[in-house]
Short mmCIF file of C-alpha atoms and ligand atoms in Angstrom, two decimals:
data_model
loop_
_atom_site.label_atom_id
_atom_site.label_comp_id
_atom_site.label_asym_id
_atom_site.label_seq_id
_atom_site.Cartn_x
_atom_site.Cartn_y
_atom_site.Cartn_z
CA UNK Q 1 -0.13 -0.21 -0.14
CA UNK Q 2 1.36 3.11 -1.05
CA UNK Q 3 1.27 6.28 1.64
CA UNK Q 4 -1.42 7.72 -0.50
CA UNK Q 5 -3.69 4.71 -0.13
CA UNK Q 6 -3.30 4.86 3.65
CA UNK Q 7 -3.62 8.04 3.85
CA UNK Q 8 -6.53 8.14 2.34
CA UNK Q 9 -7.84 4.72 3.77
CA UNK Q 10 -7.04 6.91 7.66
CA UNK Q 11 -9.35 10.05 6.07
CA UNK Q 12 -12.06 7.26 5.29
CA UNK Q 13 -12.04 5.69 8.55
CA UNK Q 14 -12.11 8.71 10.32
CA UNK Q 15 -15.16 10.15 8.34
CA UNK Q 16 -16.80 6.66 8.70
CA UNK Q 17 -16.09 7.25 12.51
CA UNK Q 18 -17.95 10.34 12.56
CA UNK Q 19 -20.62 8.89 10.79
CA UNK Q 20 -21.99 6.03 12.52
CA UNK Q 21 -21.24 8.75 15.70
CA UNK Q 22 -24.53 10.71 14.31
CA UNK Q 23 -26.26 7.62 12.99
CA UNK Q 24 -26.43 5.77 16.05
CA UNK Q 25 -27.07 9.06 18.10
CA UNK Q 26 -23.88 8.40 20.05
CA UNK Q 27 -22.39 12.29 18.84
CA UNK Q 28 -21.92 14.65 16.73
CA UNK Q 29 -19.59 13.74 13.55
CA UNK Q 30 -16.93 16.08 15.44
CA UNK Q 31 -15.33 13.84 17.05
CA UNK Q 32 -11.57 13.84 17.94
CA UNK Q 33 -9.93 13.83 14.90
CA UNK Q 34 -12.68 14.67 12.20
CA UNK Q 35 -12.30 18.19 10.66
CA UNK Q 36 -13.58 19.72 13.25
CA UNK Q 37 -11.63 18.35 15.78
CA UNK Q 38 -11.46 19.41 19.12
CA UNK Q 39 -14.01 21.74 20.47
CA UNK Q 40 -17.10 22.03 18.40
CA UNK Q 41 -17.09 25.71 17.64
CA UNK Q 42 -18.31 28.61 15.52
CA UNK Q 43 -15.47 27.79 12.87
CA UNK Q 44 -17.15 24.29 11.73
CA UNK Q 45 -20.28 22.88 11.33
CA UNK Q 46 -23.54 24.11 11.72
CA UNK Q 47 -22.94 27.04 12.75
CA UNK Q 48 -21.70 28.62 9.73
CA UNK Q 49 -25.66 28.36 8.30
CA UNK Q 50 -28.26 30.87 8.43
CA UNK Q 51 -31.33 30.14 11.06
CA UNK Q 52 -33.46 29.50 8.32
CA UNK Q 53 -31.19 26.74 6.70
CA UNK Q 54 -30.74 24.96 9.72
CA UNK Q 55 -35.11 24.72 10.03
CA UNK Q 56 -34.58 23.01 6.67
CA UNK Q 57 -32.50 20.15 7.90
CA UNK Q 58 -33.10 17.20 9.52
CA UNK Q 59 -32.06 16.95 13.23
CA UNK Q 60 -28.64 13.95 11.99
CA UNK Q 61 -27.32 16.37 8.53
CA UNK Q 62 -27.17 19.15 10.81
CA UNK Q 63 -25.14 17.31 13.38
CA UNK Q 64 -23.05 15.74 10.89
CA UNK Q 65 -22.10 18.47 9.34
CA UNK Q 66 -18.30 18.91 9.43
CA UNK Q 67 -17.72 21.85 6.59
CA UNK Q 68 -15.83 24.97 7.03
CA UNK Q 69 -18.24 27.19 5.18
CA UNK Q 70 -21.40 27.22 3.43
CA UNK Q 71 -21.00 26.83 -0.20
CA UNK Q 72 -24.70 26.68 -0.80
CA UNK Q 73 -24.32 30.79 0.16
CA UNK Q 74 -21.58 30.98 -2.89
CA UNK Q 75 -23.04 29.33 -5.38
CA UNK Q 76 -26.04 31.54 -6.52
CA UNK Q 77 -27.58 27.99 -7.31
CA UNK Q 78 -30.85 29.02 -9.79
CA UNK Q 79 -34.01 26.66 -10.61
CA UNK Q 80 -33.61 23.76 -12.77
CA UNK Q 81 -29.86 23.90 -12.71
CA UNK Q 82 -27.49 20.29 -11.99
CA UNK Q 83 -25.30 20.39 -9.12
CA UNK Q 84 -22.30 18.07 -8.00
CA UNK Q 85 -21.15 18.45 -4.02
CA UNK Q 86 -17.95 16.55 -3.73
CA UNK Q 87 -17.21 15.20 -0.52
CA UNK Q 88 -20.90 14.78 0.10
CA UNK Q 89 -20.52 13.73 3.93
CA UNK Q 90 -24.14 13.76 5.69
CA UNK Q 91 -25.63 15.59 2.44
CA UNK Q 92 -26.08 18.95 4.22
CA UNK Q 93 -25.23 20.86 1.22
CA UNK Q 94 -26.92 18.55 -1.25
CA UNK Q 95 -30.21 18.51 0.59
CA UNK Q 96 -29.85 22.52 0.50
CA UNK Q 97 -28.93 22.80 -2.62
CA UNK Q 98 -31.87 20.24 -3.75
CA UNK Q 99 -34.57 22.54 -2.64
CA UNK Q 100 -33.10 25.72 -4.05
CA UNK Q 101 -32.68 24.08 -7.99
CA UNK Q 102 -36.32 22.16 -8.00
CA UNK Q 103 -37.82 19.60 -9.22
CA UNK Q 104 -36.53 20.26 -13.00
CA UNK Q 105 -33.16 20.46 -11.14
CA UNK Q 106 -30.65 17.47 -10.44
CA UNK Q 107 -28.42 17.37 -6.59
CA UNK Q 108 -25.29 14.70 -6.87
CA UNK Q 109 -23.67 14.07 -3.61
CA UNK Q 110 -19.97 11.84 -4.34
CA UNK Q 111 -18.53 10.94 -1.57
CA UNK Q 112 -15.85 7.77 -1.02
CA UNK Q 113 -17.31 6.48 2.61
CA UNK Q 114 -20.21 4.07 2.50
CA UNK Q 115 -21.09 5.25 6.61
CA UNK Q 116 -21.80 8.50 5.17
CA UNK Q 117 -23.61 7.68 1.86
CA UNK Q 118 -25.77 5.49 4.31
CA UNK Q 119 -26.43 8.46 6.63
CA UNK Q 120 -26.72 10.91 3.26
CA UNK Q 121 -29.22 8.91 1.77
CA UNK Q 122 -31.23 8.50 5.19
CA UNK Q 123 -31.46 12.54 5.47
CA UNK Q 124 -32.30 13.22 1.96
CA UNK Q 125 -35.53 10.86 2.50
CA UNK Q 126 -35.96 12.63 6.19
CA UNK Q 127 -36.09 16.36 4.24
CA UNK Q 128 -38.57 14.69 1.43
CA UNK Q 129 -35.76 15.49 -1.11
CA UNK Q 130 -36.33 13.48 -4.63
CA UNK Q 131 -34.12 15.52 -6.65
CA UNK Q 132 -30.80 14.44 -5.44
CA UNK Q 133 -28.69 11.31 -6.27
CA UNK Q 134 -25.74 10.14 -4.14
CA UNK Q 135 -23.07 8.61 -5.58
CA UNK Q 136 -19.61 6.84 -4.51
CA UNK Q 137 -16.40 7.68 -5.74
CA UNK Q 138 -13.40 9.37 -5.78
CA UNK Q 139 -13.59 13.46 -6.19
CA UNK Q 140 -10.32 12.33 -8.19
CA UNK Q 141 -12.16 9.93 -10.77
CA UNK Q 142 -15.73 11.37 -10.61
CA UNK Q 143 -17.92 8.89 -11.74
CA UNK Q 144 -20.06 11.04 -14.17
CA UNK Q 145 -19.66 12.53 -17.62
CA UNK Q 146 -18.01 15.81 -19.37
CA UNK Q 147 -19.61 18.80 -19.83
CA UNK Q 148 -22.48 17.46 -17.94
CA UNK Q 149 -22.78 19.66 -14.40
CA UNK Q 150 -23.60 23.55 -13.62
CA UNK Q 151 -22.16 23.86 -10.28
CA UNK Q 152 -19.51 22.40 -8.66
CA UNK Q 153 -19.26 23.04 -5.00
CA UNK Q 154 -17.61 21.21 -2.19
CA UNK Q 155 -17.32 21.91 1.36
CA UNK Q 156 -13.86 21.28 3.46
CA UNK Q 157 -12.80 18.61 1.27
CA UNK Q 158 -10.72 19.11 -1.41
CA UNK Q 159 -8.00 19.79 1.37
CA UNK Q 160 -8.22 16.15 2.10
CA UNK Q 161 -7.36 15.10 -1.37
CA UNK Q 162 -4.10 12.80 -1.66
CA UNK Q 163 -4.48 14.33 -5.42
CA UNK Q 164 -6.03 17.47 -5.48
CA UNK Q 165 -4.45 18.56 -8.95
CA UNK Q 166 -6.51 15.39 -10.30
CA UNK Q 167 -9.58 17.06 -8.52
CA UNK Q 168 -9.27 20.35 -9.91
CA UNK Q 169 -8.71 18.90 -13.80
CA UNK Q 170 -11.60 16.42 -12.75
CA UNK Q 171 -13.80 19.36 -11.49
CA UNK Q 172 -12.82 21.18 -15.27
CA UNK Q 173 -13.83 18.16 -17.05
CA UNK Q 174 -17.36 17.26 -15.70
CA UNK Q 175 -18.47 21.13 -15.71
CA UNK Q 176 -19.87 22.67 -18.91
CA UNK Q 177 -18.48 25.30 -20.76
CA UNK Q 178 -19.28 28.44 -18.57
CA UNK Q 179 -20.43 26.36 -15.14
CA UNK Q 180 -19.12 27.79 -11.80
CA UNK Q 181 -17.23 26.58 -8.83
CA UNK Q 182 -17.94 27.74 -5.45
CA UNK Q 183 -16.11 25.73 -2.66
CA UNK Q 184 -15.85 26.62 0.58
CA UNK Q 185 -12.14 24.67 1.95
CA UNK Q 186 -9.26 25.42 4.22
CA UNK Q 187 -6.51 27.63 2.83
CA UNK Q 188 -3.33 28.26 3.76
CA UNK Q 189 -1.52 31.82 3.75
CA UNK Q 190 1.86 31.80 1.24
CA UNK Q 191 4.13 32.73 4.06
CA UNK Q 192 3.46 29.15 5.44
CA UNK Q 193 5.71 26.30 4.76
CA UNK Q 194 4.47 22.90 4.69
CA UNK Q 195 6.54 21.81 8.01
CA UNK Q 196 4.28 25.02 9.68
CA UNK Q 197 1.02 24.07 8.26
CA UNK Q 198 2.14 20.68 9.86
CA UNK Q 199 2.40 21.74 13.20
CA UNK Q 200 -0.85 23.48 13.37
CA UNK Q 201 -3.02 20.79 12.61
CA UNK Q 202 -3.29 16.85 11.17
CA UNK Q 203 -4.18 16.24 7.88
CA UNK Q 204 -7.33 14.46 8.54
CA UNK Q 205 -8.66 17.37 10.93
CA UNK Q 206 -8.27 19.26 7.65
CA UNK Q 207 -5.26 21.39 8.63
CA UNK Q 208 -2.10 19.55 7.30
CA UNK Q 209 -3.01 19.41 3.45
CA UNK Q 210 -4.75 22.22 3.09
CA UNK Q 211 -3.49 24.09 -0.55
CA UNK Q 212 -2.01 27.28 -0.35
CA UNK Q 213 -3.78 30.78 -1.59
CA UNK Q 214 -1.44 30.72 -4.52
CA UNK Q 215 -1.46 27.04 -5.03
CA UNK Q 216 -5.51 27.31 -5.32
CA UNK Q 217 -5.08 29.86 -7.95
CA UNK Q 218 -2.61 28.62 -9.89
CA UNK Q 219 -4.12 25.30 -10.09
CA UNK Q 220 -7.36 26.22 -11.19
CA UNK Q 221 -6.05 28.36 -13.99
CA UNK Q 222 -4.00 25.37 -14.83
CA UNK Q 223 -7.33 23.44 -15.68
CA UNK Q 224 -9.27 26.40 -17.49
CA UNK Q 225 -10.91 28.48 -15.09
CA UNK Q 226 -10.82 32.16 -14.92
CA UNK Q 227 -12.47 34.79 -12.51
CA UNK Q 228 -11.00 32.94 -10.46
CA UNK Q 229 -10.99 34.10 -6.39
CA UNK Q 230 -9.83 32.67 -3.37
CA UNK Q 231 -11.09 34.79 -0.31
CA UNK Q 232 -10.36 34.01 3.63
CA UNK Q 233 -13.39 34.51 5.56
CA UNK Q 234 -12.14 33.09 8.94
CA UNK Q 235 -8.95 32.49 10.40
CA UNK Q 236 -9.05 28.88 12.27
CA UNK Q 237 -5.31 28.80 12.91
CA UNK Q 238 -2.23 30.80 12.63
CA UNK Q 239 -2.21 31.74 9.00
CA UNK Q 240 -5.07 29.41 8.07
CA UNK Q 241 -7.95 30.03 6.79
CA UNK Q 242 -12.00 29.03 6.17
CA UNK Q 243 -12.09 30.33 2.60
CA UNK Q 244 -14.54 30.67 -0.35
CA UNK Q 245 -12.79 29.58 -3.31
CA UNK Q 246 -15.28 30.94 -6.56
CA UNK Q 247 -13.73 30.28 -10.37
CA UNK Q 248 -15.90 30.04 -13.83
CA UNK Q 249 -14.86 27.23 -16.25
CA UNK Q 250 -13.74 28.94 -19.56
CA UNK Q 251 -16.12 28.90 -22.80
CA UNK Q 252 -13.25 27.27 -24.80
CA UNK Q 253 -10.16 25.74 -22.95
CA UNK Q 254 -8.63 24.66 -26.55
CA UNK Q 255 -8.54 28.89 -27.82
CA UNK Q 256 -6.55 29.23 -24.66
CA UNK Q 257 -4.01 26.51 -25.15
CA UNK Q 258 -5.43 25.03 -22.32
CA UNK Q 259 -6.10 20.83 -21.78
CA UNK Q 260 -8.99 19.71 -23.46
CA UNK Q 261 -10.56 16.87 -21.32
CA UNK Q 262 -12.28 14.02 -22.94
CA UNK Q 263 -15.25 12.30 -21.96
CA UNK Q 264 -14.30 9.40 -19.81
CA UNK Q 265 -16.75 6.40 -19.36
CA UNK Q 266 -16.00 6.22 -15.45
CA UNK Q 267 -19.82 4.42 -14.42
CA UNK Q 268 -18.35 2.50 -11.99
CA UNK Q 269 -16.92 4.07 -8.99
CA UNK Q 270 -13.83 3.05 -6.82
C1 SAM C 1 -14.71 16.99 6.47
S1 SAM C 1 -16.35 16.18 6.10
C2 SAM C 1 -16.83 17.33 5.10
C3 SAM C 1 -18.51 16.93 4.76
C4 SAM C 1 -19.51 17.42 4.00
N1 SAM C 1 -18.95 18.28 2.95
C5 SAM C 1 -19.82 18.47 5.15
O1 SAM C 1 -20.05 19.78 5.11
O2 SAM C 1 -20.32 18.20 6.06
C6 SAM C 1 -14.99 15.20 4.33
C7 SAM C 1 -16.17 14.33 3.72
O3 SAM C 1 -15.32 14.34 2.43
C8 SAM C 1 -15.38 12.74 2.14
N2 SAM C 1 -14.00 12.44 1.39
C9 SAM C 1 -12.77 12.75 1.57
N3 SAM C 1 -11.75 12.58 1.04
C10 SAM C 1 -12.16 11.94 -0.34
C11 SAM C 1 -12.05 11.70 -1.40
N4 SAM C 1 -10.60 11.58 -2.21
N5 SAM C 1 -13.16 10.98 -2.47
C12 SAM C 1 -14.31 11.39 -2.11
N6 SAM C 1 -14.79 11.66 -0.97
C13 SAM C 1 -13.91 12.11 0.18
C14 SAM C 1 -14.80 11.90 3.63
O4 SAM C 1 -15.87 10.27 3.20
C15 SAM C 1 -16.09 12.75 4.12
O5 SAM C 1 -17.24 12.32 4.19
#
């Protein structure tokens, strides 16, 4: 097993434990070692959603919230759109998105952890959601065709990926030309070294693996995004921030000399 595989397994195990704790009613998802490790606080989880949004959610979906922002507030979703949530966890952002896009739209949640998928499906059912589909798979190999999604959202997941360049390329592949990205993630200030980041928090705790601001911007530009912004919203440790990342997939990547990602046949999953 490679280091990458074992790190991914550790992430999967931690988030499976978090999902089981919520499903069994023995706690919230913020157990030790999860993204909001330590005290449940206002930097992570449902505290980042409006009271109105919290009222739209089943208790278990709110309890399982492990995000570091509120991507549904960023993405300005419209009726009838197709939305994809990368690392959908207990389903909070899929449920809120499905309500925004209405019955003519479709919200996909993608997650690699069986326990999270089971929790999300149950939460969506409890919320009366009919226009959501939860897929098992890796965000590094999205099991959807090219040019099939209007908006990609994600909440505190890309920092956990062991192959972030692949994730960004995959987002670019599945988005339609002109499609939008609205992500919440943990992002480091450029001044920090990777060693300094690791001193401030663990990989599964969403700190050590975070991209820096300029790495995010360069990574998105390299795979065909424009109007890129990485905006810090709240500091979670010295030089490490909750951030909102916005970008638009350029209309014609080939015209800009960018990689044109071919449709892949990835019907299965990991
Ligand atoms: C910090 S939690 C966030 C969950 C959710 N977005 C939220 O806001 O509550 C991270 C989630 O991403 C999933 N995940 C982490 N790495 C992944 C990967 N490489 N591919 C697919 N899912 C992944 C985990 O299983 C977990 O459910």
